[in-house]
Short mmCIF file of C-alpha atoms and ligand atoms in Angstrom, two decimals:
data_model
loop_
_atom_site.label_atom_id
_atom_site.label_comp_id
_atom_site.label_asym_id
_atom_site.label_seq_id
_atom_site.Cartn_x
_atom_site.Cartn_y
_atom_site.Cartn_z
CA UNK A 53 0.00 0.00 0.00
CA UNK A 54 1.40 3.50 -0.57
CA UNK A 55 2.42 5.64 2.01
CA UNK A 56 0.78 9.28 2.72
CA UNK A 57 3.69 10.91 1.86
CA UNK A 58 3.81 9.68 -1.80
CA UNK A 59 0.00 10.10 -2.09
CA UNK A 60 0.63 13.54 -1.22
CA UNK A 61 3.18 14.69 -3.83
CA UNK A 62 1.46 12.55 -6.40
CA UNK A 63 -1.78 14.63 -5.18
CA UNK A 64 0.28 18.06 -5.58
CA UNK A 65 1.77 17.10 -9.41
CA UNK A 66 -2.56 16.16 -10.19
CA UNK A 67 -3.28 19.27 -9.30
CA UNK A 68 -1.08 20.67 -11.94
CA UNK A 69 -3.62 19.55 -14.43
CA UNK A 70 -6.49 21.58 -12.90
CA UNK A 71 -6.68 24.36 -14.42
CA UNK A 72 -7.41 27.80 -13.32
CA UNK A 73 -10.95 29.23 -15.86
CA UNK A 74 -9.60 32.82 -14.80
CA UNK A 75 -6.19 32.77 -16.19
CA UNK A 76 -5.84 31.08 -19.58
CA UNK A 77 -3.38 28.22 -19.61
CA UNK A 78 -2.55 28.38 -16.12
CA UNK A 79 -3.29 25.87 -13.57
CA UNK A 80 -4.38 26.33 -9.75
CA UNK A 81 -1.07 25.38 -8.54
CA UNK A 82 0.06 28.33 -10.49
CA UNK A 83 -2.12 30.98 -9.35
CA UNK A 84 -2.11 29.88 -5.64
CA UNK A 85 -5.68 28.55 -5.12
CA UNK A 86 -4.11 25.52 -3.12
CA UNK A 87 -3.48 26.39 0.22
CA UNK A 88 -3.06 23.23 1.86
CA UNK A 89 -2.95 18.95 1.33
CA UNK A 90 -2.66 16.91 3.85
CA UNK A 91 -3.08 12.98 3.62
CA UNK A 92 -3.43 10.82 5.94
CA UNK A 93 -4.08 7.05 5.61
CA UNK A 94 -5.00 7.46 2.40
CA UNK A 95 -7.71 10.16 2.97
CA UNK A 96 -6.91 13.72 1.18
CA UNK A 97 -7.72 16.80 2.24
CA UNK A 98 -7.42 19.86 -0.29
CA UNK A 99 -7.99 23.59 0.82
CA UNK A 100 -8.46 25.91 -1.89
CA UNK A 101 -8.85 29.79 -1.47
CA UNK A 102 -10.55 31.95 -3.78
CA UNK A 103 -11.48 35.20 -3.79
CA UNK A 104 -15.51 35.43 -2.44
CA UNK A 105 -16.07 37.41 -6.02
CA UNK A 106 -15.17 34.44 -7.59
CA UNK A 107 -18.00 33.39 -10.06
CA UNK A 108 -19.74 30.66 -8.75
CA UNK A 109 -19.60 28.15 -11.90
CA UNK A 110 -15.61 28.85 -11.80
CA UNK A 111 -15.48 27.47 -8.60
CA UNK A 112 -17.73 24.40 -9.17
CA UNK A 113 -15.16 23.98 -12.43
CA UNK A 114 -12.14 24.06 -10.17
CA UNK A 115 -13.96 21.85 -6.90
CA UNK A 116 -15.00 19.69 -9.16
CA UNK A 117 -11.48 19.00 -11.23
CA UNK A 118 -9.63 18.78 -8.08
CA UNK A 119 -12.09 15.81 -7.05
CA UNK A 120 -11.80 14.10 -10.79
CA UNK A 121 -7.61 14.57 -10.43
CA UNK A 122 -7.17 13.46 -6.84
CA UNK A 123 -10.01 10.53 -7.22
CA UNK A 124 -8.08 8.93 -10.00
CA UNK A 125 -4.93 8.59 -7.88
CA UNK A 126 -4.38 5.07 -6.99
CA UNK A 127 -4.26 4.34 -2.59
CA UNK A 128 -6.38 7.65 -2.32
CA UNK A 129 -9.72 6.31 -0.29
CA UNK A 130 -11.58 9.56 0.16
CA UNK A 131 -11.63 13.20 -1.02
CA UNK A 132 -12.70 15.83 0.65
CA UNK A 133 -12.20 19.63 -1.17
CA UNK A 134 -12.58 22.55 1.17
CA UNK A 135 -13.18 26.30 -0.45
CA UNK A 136 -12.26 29.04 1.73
CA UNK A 137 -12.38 33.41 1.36
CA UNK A 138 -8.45 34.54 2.29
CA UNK A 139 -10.19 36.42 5.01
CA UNK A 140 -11.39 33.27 6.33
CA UNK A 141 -8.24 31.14 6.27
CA UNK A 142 -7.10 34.42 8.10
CA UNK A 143 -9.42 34.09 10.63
CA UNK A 144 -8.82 30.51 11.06
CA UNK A 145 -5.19 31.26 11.40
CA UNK A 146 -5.58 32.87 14.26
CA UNK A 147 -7.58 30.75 15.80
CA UNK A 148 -11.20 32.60 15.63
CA UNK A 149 -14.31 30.32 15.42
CA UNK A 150 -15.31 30.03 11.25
CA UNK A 151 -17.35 32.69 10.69
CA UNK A 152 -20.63 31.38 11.10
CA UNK A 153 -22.66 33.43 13.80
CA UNK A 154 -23.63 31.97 17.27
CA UNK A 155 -26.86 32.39 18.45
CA UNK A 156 -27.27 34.98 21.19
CA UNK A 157 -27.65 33.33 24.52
CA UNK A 158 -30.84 34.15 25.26
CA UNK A 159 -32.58 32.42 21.72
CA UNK A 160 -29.71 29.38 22.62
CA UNK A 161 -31.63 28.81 25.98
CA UNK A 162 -35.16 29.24 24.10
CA UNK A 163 -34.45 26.91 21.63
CA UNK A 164 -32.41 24.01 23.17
CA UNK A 165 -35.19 22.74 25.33
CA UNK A 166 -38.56 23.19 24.18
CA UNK A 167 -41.29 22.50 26.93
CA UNK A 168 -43.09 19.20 26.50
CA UNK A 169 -46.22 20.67 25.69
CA UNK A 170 -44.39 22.71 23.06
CA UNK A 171 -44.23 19.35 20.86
CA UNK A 172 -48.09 18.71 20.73
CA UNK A 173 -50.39 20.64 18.45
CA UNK A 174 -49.98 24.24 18.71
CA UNK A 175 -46.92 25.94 20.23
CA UNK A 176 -47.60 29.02 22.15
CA UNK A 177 -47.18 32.55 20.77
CA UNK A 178 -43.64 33.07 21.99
CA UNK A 179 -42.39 29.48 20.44
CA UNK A 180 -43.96 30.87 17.02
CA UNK A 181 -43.04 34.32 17.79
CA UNK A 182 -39.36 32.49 18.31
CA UNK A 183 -37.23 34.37 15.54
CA UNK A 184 -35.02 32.05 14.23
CA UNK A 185 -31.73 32.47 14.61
CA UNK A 186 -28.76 32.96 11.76
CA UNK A 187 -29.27 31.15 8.78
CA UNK A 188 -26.80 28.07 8.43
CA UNK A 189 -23.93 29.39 6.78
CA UNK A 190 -23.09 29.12 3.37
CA UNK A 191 -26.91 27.86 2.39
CA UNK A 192 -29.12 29.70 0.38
CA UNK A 193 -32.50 27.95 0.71
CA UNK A 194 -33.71 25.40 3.34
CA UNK A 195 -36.60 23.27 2.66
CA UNK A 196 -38.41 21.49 5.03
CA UNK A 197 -39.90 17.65 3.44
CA UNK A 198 -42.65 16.93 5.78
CA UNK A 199 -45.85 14.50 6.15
CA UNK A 200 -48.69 14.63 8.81
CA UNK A 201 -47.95 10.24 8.60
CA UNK A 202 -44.84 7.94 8.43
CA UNK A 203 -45.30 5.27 4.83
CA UNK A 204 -46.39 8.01 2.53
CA UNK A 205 -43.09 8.40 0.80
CA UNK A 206 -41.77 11.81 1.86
CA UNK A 207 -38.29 10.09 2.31
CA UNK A 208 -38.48 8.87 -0.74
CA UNK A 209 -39.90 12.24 -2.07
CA UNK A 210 -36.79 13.97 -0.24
CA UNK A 211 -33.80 12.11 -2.02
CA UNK A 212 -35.51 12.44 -5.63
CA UNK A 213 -36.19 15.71 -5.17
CA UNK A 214 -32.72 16.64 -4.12
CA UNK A 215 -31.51 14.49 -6.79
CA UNK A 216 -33.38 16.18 -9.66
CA UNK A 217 -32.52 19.97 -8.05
CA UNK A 218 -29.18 18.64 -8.72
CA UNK A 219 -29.76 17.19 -11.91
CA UNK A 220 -31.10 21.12 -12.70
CA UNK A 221 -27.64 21.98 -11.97
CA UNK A 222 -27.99 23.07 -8.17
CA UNK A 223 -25.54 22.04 -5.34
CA UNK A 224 -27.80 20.33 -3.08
CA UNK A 225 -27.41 19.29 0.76
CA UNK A 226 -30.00 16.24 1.98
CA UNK A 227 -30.26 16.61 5.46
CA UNK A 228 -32.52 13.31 7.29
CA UNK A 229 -33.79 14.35 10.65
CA UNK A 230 -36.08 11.48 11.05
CA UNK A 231 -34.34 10.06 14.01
CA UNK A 232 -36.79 7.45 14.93
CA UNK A 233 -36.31 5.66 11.20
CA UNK A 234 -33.44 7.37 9.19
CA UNK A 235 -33.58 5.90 6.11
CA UNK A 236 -31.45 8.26 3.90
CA UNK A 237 -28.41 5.94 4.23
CA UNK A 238 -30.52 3.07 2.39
CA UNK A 239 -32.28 5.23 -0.01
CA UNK A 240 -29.05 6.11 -1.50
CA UNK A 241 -26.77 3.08 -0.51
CA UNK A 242 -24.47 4.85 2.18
CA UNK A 243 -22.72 4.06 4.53
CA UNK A 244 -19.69 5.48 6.63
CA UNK A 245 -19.02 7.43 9.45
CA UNK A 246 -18.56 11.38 8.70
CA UNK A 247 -15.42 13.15 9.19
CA UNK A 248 -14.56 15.92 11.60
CA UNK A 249 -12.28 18.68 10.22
CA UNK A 250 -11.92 21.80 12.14
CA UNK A 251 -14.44 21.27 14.98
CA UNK A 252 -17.36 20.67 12.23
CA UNK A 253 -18.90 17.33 11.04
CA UNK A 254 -18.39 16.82 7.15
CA UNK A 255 -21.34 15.43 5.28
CA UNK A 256 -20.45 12.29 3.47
CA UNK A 257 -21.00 12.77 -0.06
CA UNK A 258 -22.82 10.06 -1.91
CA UNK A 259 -24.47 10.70 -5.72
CA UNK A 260 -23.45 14.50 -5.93
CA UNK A 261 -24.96 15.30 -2.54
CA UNK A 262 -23.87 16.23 0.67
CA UNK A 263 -25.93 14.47 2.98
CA UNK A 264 -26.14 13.47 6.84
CA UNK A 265 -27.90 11.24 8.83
CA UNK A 266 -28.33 10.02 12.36
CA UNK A 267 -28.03 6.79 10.36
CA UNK A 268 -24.70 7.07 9.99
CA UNK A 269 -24.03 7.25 13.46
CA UNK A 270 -25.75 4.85 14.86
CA UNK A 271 -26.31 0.88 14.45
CA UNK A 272 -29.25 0.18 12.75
CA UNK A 273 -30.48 -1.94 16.15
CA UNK A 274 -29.22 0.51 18.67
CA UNK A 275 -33.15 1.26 20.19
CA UNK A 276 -34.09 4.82 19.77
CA UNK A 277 -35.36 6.08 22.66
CA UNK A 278 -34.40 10.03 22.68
CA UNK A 279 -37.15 12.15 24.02
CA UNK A 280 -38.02 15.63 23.15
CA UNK A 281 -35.38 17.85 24.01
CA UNK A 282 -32.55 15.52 22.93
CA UNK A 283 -33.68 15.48 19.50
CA UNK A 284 -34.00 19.00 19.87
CA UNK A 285 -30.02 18.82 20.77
CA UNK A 286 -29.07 16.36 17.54
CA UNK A 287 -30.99 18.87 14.81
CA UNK A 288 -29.85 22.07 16.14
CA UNK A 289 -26.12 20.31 16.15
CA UNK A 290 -27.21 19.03 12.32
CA UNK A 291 -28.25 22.16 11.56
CA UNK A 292 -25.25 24.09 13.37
CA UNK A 293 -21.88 21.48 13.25
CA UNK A 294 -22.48 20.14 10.14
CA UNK A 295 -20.48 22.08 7.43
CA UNK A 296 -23.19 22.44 4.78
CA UNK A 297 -21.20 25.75 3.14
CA UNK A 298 -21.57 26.11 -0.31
CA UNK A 299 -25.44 24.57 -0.80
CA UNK A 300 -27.85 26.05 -2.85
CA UNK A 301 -30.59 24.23 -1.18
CA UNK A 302 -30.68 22.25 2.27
CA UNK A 303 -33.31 19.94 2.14
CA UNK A 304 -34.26 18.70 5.12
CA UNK A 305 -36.40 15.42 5.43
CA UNK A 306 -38.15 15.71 8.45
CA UNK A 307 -39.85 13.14 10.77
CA UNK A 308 -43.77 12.10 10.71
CA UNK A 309 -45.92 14.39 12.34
CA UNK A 310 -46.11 17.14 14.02
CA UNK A 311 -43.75 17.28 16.94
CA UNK A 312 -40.31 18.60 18.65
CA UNK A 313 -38.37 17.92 15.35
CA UNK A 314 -40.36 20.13 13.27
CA UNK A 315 -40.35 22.60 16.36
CA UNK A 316 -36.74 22.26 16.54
CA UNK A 317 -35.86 23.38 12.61
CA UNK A 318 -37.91 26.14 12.72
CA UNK A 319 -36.93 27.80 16.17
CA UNK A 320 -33.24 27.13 14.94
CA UNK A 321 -32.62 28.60 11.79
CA UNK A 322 -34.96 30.03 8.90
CA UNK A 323 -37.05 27.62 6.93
CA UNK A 324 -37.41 28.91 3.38
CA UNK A 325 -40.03 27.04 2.79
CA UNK A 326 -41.91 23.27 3.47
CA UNK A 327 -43.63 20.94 1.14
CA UNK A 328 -46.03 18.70 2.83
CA UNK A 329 -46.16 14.64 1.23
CA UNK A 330 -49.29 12.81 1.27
CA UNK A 331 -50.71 10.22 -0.38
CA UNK A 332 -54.38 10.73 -1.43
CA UNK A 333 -55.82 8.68 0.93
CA UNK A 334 -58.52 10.35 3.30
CA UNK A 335 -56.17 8.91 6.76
CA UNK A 336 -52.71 10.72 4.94
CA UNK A 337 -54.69 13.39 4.26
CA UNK A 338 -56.28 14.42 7.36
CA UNK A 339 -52.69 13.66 9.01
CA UNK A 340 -51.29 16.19 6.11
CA UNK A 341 -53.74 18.89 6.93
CA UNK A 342 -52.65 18.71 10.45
CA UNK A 343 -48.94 18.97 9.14
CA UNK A 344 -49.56 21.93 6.74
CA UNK A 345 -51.17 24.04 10.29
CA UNK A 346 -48.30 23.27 12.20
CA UNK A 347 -45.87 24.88 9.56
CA UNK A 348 -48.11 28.04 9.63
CA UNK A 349 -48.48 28.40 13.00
CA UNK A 350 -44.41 28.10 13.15
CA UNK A 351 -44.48 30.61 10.48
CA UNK A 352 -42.80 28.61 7.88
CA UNK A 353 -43.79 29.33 4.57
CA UNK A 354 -45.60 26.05 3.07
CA UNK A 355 -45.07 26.23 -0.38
CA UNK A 356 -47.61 23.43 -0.91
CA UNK A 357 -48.38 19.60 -1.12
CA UNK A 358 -46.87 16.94 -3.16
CA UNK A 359 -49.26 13.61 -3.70
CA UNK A 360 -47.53 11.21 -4.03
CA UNK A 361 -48.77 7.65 -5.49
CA UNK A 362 -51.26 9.74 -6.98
CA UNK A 363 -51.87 6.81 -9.90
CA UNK A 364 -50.59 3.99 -11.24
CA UNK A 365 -49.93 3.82 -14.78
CA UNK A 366 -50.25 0.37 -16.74
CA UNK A 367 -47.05 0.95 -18.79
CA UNK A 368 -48.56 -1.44 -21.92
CA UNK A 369 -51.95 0.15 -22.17
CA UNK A 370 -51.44 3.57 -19.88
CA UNK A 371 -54.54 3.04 -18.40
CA UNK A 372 -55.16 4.46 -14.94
CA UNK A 373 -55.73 2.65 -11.64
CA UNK A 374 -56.23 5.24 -8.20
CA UNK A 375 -55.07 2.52 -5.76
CA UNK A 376 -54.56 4.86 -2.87
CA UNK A 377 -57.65 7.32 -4.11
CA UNK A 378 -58.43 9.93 -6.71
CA UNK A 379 -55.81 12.89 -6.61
CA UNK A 380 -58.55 14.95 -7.30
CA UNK A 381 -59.57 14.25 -3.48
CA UNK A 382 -56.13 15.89 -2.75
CA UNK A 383 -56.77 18.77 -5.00
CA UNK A 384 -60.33 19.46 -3.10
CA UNK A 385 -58.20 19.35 0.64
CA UNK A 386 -55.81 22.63 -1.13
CA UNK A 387 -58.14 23.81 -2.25
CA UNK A 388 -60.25 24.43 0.88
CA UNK A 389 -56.59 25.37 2.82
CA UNK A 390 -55.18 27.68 0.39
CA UNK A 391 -52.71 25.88 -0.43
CA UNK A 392 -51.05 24.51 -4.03
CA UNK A 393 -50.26 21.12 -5.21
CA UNK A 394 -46.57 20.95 -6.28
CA UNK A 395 -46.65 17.76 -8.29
CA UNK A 396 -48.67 14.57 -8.51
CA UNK A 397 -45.93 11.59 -8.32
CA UNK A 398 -47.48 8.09 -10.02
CA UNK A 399 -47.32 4.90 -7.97
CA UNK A 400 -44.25 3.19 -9.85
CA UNK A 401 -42.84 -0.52 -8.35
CA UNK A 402 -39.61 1.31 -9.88
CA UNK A 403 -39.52 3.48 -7.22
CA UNK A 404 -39.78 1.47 -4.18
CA UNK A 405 -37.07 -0.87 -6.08
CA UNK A 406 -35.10 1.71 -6.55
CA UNK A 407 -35.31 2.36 -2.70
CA UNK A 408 -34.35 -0.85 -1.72
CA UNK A 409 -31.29 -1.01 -3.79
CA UNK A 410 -29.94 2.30 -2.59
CA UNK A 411 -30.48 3.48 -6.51
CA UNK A 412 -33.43 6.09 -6.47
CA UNK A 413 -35.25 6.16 -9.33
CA UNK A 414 -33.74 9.47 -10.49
CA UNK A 415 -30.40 8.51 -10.94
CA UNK A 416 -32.18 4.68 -12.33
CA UNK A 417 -34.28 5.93 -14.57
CA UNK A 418 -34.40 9.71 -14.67
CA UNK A 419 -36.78 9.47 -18.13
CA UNK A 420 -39.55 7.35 -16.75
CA UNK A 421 -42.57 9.53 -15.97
CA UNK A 422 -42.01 9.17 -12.64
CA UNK A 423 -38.35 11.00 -13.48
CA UNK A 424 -40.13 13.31 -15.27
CA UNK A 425 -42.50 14.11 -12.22
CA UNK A 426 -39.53 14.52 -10.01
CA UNK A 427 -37.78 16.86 -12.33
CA UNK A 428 -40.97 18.99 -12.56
CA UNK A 429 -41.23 19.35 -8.64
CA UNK A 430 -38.00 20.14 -8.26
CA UNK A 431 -38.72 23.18 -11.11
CA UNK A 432 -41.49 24.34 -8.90
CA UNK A 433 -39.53 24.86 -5.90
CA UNK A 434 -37.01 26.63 -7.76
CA UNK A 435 -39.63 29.00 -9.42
CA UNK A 436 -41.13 29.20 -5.68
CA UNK A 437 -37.99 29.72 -3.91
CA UNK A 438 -34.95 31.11 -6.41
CA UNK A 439 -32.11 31.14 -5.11
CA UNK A 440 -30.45 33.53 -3.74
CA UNK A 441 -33.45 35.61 -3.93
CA UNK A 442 -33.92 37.27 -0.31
CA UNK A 443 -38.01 36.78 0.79
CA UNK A 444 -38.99 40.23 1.91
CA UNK A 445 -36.39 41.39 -0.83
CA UNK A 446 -37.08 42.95 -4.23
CA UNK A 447 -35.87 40.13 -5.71
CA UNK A 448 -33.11 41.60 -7.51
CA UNK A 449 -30.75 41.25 -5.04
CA UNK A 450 -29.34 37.91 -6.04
CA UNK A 451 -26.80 36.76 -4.11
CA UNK A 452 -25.83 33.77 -5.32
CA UNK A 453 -23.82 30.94 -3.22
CA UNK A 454 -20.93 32.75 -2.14
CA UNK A 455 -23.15 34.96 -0.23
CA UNK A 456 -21.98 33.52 3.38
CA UNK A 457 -18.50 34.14 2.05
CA UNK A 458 -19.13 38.22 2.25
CA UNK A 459 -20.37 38.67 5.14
P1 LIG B 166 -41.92 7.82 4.53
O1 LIG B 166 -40.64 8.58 4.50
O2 LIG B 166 -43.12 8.67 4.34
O3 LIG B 166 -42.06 6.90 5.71
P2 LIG B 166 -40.76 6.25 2.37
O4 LIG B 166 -40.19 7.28 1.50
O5 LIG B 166 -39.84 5.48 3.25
O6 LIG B 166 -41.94 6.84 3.26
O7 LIG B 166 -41.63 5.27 1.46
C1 LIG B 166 -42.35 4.16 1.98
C2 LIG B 166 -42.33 3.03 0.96
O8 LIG B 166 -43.07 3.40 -0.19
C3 LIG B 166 -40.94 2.72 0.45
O9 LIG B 166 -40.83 1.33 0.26
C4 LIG B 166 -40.87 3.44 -0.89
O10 LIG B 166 -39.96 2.82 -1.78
C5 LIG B 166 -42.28 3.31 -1.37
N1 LIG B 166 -42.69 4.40 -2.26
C6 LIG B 166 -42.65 5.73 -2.00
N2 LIG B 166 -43.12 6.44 -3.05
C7 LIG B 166 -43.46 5.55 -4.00
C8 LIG B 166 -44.01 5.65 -5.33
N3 LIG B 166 -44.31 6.84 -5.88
N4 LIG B 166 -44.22 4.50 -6.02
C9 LIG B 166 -43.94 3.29 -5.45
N5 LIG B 166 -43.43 3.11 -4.23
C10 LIG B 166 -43.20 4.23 -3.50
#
């Protein structure tokens, strides 16, 4: 096996052939984006700096190259690539905390422990009242993934739709606070342990996206018995520890029902916006309804509902079964709370294979109509919430992902 030292000069000379977009026919060892790599058993860590002007598909050119170069090394096991402002590496130098801003004390001690009776129904005026505190850092948009019941598919609603924002060319972070029942890690086929680096947890990257889980740190039999506040403890640290810098949307799948998780995201940083899964069923329905108050009274924007196994489709004739009811029953529900329908997803075995074997049906079979539905979800949300586009803005004021880099 090699050694870390020879990884690392083999890393330094494959960096040589990344080269720099801004300065024809020069690479990024040549105009001093690489500020550090350091190896060790076999894992390599690159820091790059770049200026936060930087335009944003430059940097995605460079990130991306320095993955394909170091990747293709043979003894390398992991890659993890690191973008930094020079006035951040400065700060890190000597020894500040990264620039992300801690909540003031007193929202801390508001929003670590939630009262039990906070979790059921309808928090009091001061818990929606709660201003969040700073957006996470380096994210432009945070969706919330949510469903009144567990079974309806929002997990599986979740990964595609982070998988076709992606697929529109967006960097996406999947974030799975379902605690009770992660099931991220076999949606996508992950598993591992994330990384610390610098006092913050590294997602594990799996398909393009950053994503974390408490699946990966725990066994899949140890028995889950966290109360209230503790889950309260493992989002906000999720939310707060995990470096997510860089994302152009967070999404965050959240737990069934209405309860401290969904309490905990909004009273910790800003929800953008949440999309409520249900299937149309009159049970998932009246659990969805239920759902959809609890984001308004917690003043998060719900952008609307997805129903999901809507229909199935006989592929040979295309002739239409309602197994779970007629979407038009969903439609009715909106309707009568002001509130849109975001897609209609078709019952597909595809999908639920495609969940079994860690390949979601996005990445399987992206043109199926089920793809297609996917794809045309994740276009709503971006039409619904642009990024970069400040709510209570004008809208003009794009600023893009390197936003958290200038403040
Ligand atoms: P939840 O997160 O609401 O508990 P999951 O996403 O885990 O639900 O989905 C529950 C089951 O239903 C999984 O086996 C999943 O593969 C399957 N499933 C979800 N959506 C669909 C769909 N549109 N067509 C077929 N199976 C689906």
């Amino acid at each position: 096996m090699k050694d870390d030292f020879s990884i690392k000069g083999e890393v330094i000379t494959a960096l040589e052939a990344v080269d720099d977009p801004a300065e024809e026919g020069k690479n990024i060892v040549d105009t001093h984006l690489v500020e550090k790599v350091e190896v060790e058993k076999g894992v390599v860590d690159v820091i790059l700096v770049m200026q936060a002007e930087r335009d944003r598909k430059q940097r995605f050119a460079i990130e991306d190259g320095v993955y394909d170069a170091v990747e293709a090394i043979g003894g390398v096991q992991e890659v993890k690539v690191k973008t930094m402002t020079p006035q951040a590496l400065e700060r890190e130098a000597r020894g500040e905390e990264p620039a992300s801003p801690k909540p003031a004390p007193a929202k801390a001690a508001s929003t670590s422990a939630p009262t039990p009776g906070g979790s059921k129904g309808s928090p009091g005026p001061q818990q929606s009242g709660a201003a969040p505190s700073a957006p996470i850092e380096g994210v432009s948009k945070v969706i919330a993934v949510a469903s009144g019941k567990g079974g309806v598919g929002k997990s599986t609603v979740a990964v595609n739709l982070a998988l076709a924002l992606q697929a529109q060319g967006f960097r996406v972070g999947l974030l799975d606070t379902d605690i009770y029942g992660p099931s991220l890690p076999t949606l996508l086929g992950v598993t591992g342990r994330p990384a610390v680096s610098n006092r913050r947890i590294l997602p594990i990257e799996a398909a393009g996206l950053r994503i974390m889980s408490l699946g990966f740190l725990m066994d899949e039999d140890s028995p889950v018995i966290w109360r209230g506040p503790i889950v309260t403890g493992i989002i906000r640290q999720f939310l707060r520890d995990v470096d997510w810098s860089g994302l152009d949307y967070l999404i965050v799948d959240m737990p069934p029902g209405t309860g401290d998780a969904q309490l905990a995201l909004a009273q910790t940083v800003p929800v953008d916006g949440a999309i409520v899964v249900t299937t149309p069923s009159d049970l998932a329905l009246i659990d969805a309804a239920r759902g959809l108050q609890m984001f308004k009274t917690l003043n998060v924007d719900v952008m609307g509902i997805v129903t999901n196994m809507a229909r199935f489709i006989v592929p040979s004739t295309k002739e239409e079964f309602f197994i779970f009811g007629h979407p038009d029953q969903v439609k009715k529900e909106a309707k009568r709370m002001e509130t849109p329908i975001l897609g209609e997803i078709p019952l597909d075995t595809k999908v639920r294979e495609g969940g079994d074997e860690g390949k979601p049906v996005l990445l399987a079979d992206p043109e199926s109509p089920v793809g297609q539905a996917f794809m045309d979800l994740a276009t709503r949300v971006t039409e619904l919430k642009p990024v970069g586009a400040d709510d209570g803005d004008d809208g003009e004021k794009k600023k893009g992902l390197f936003s958290f880099l200038k403040n």
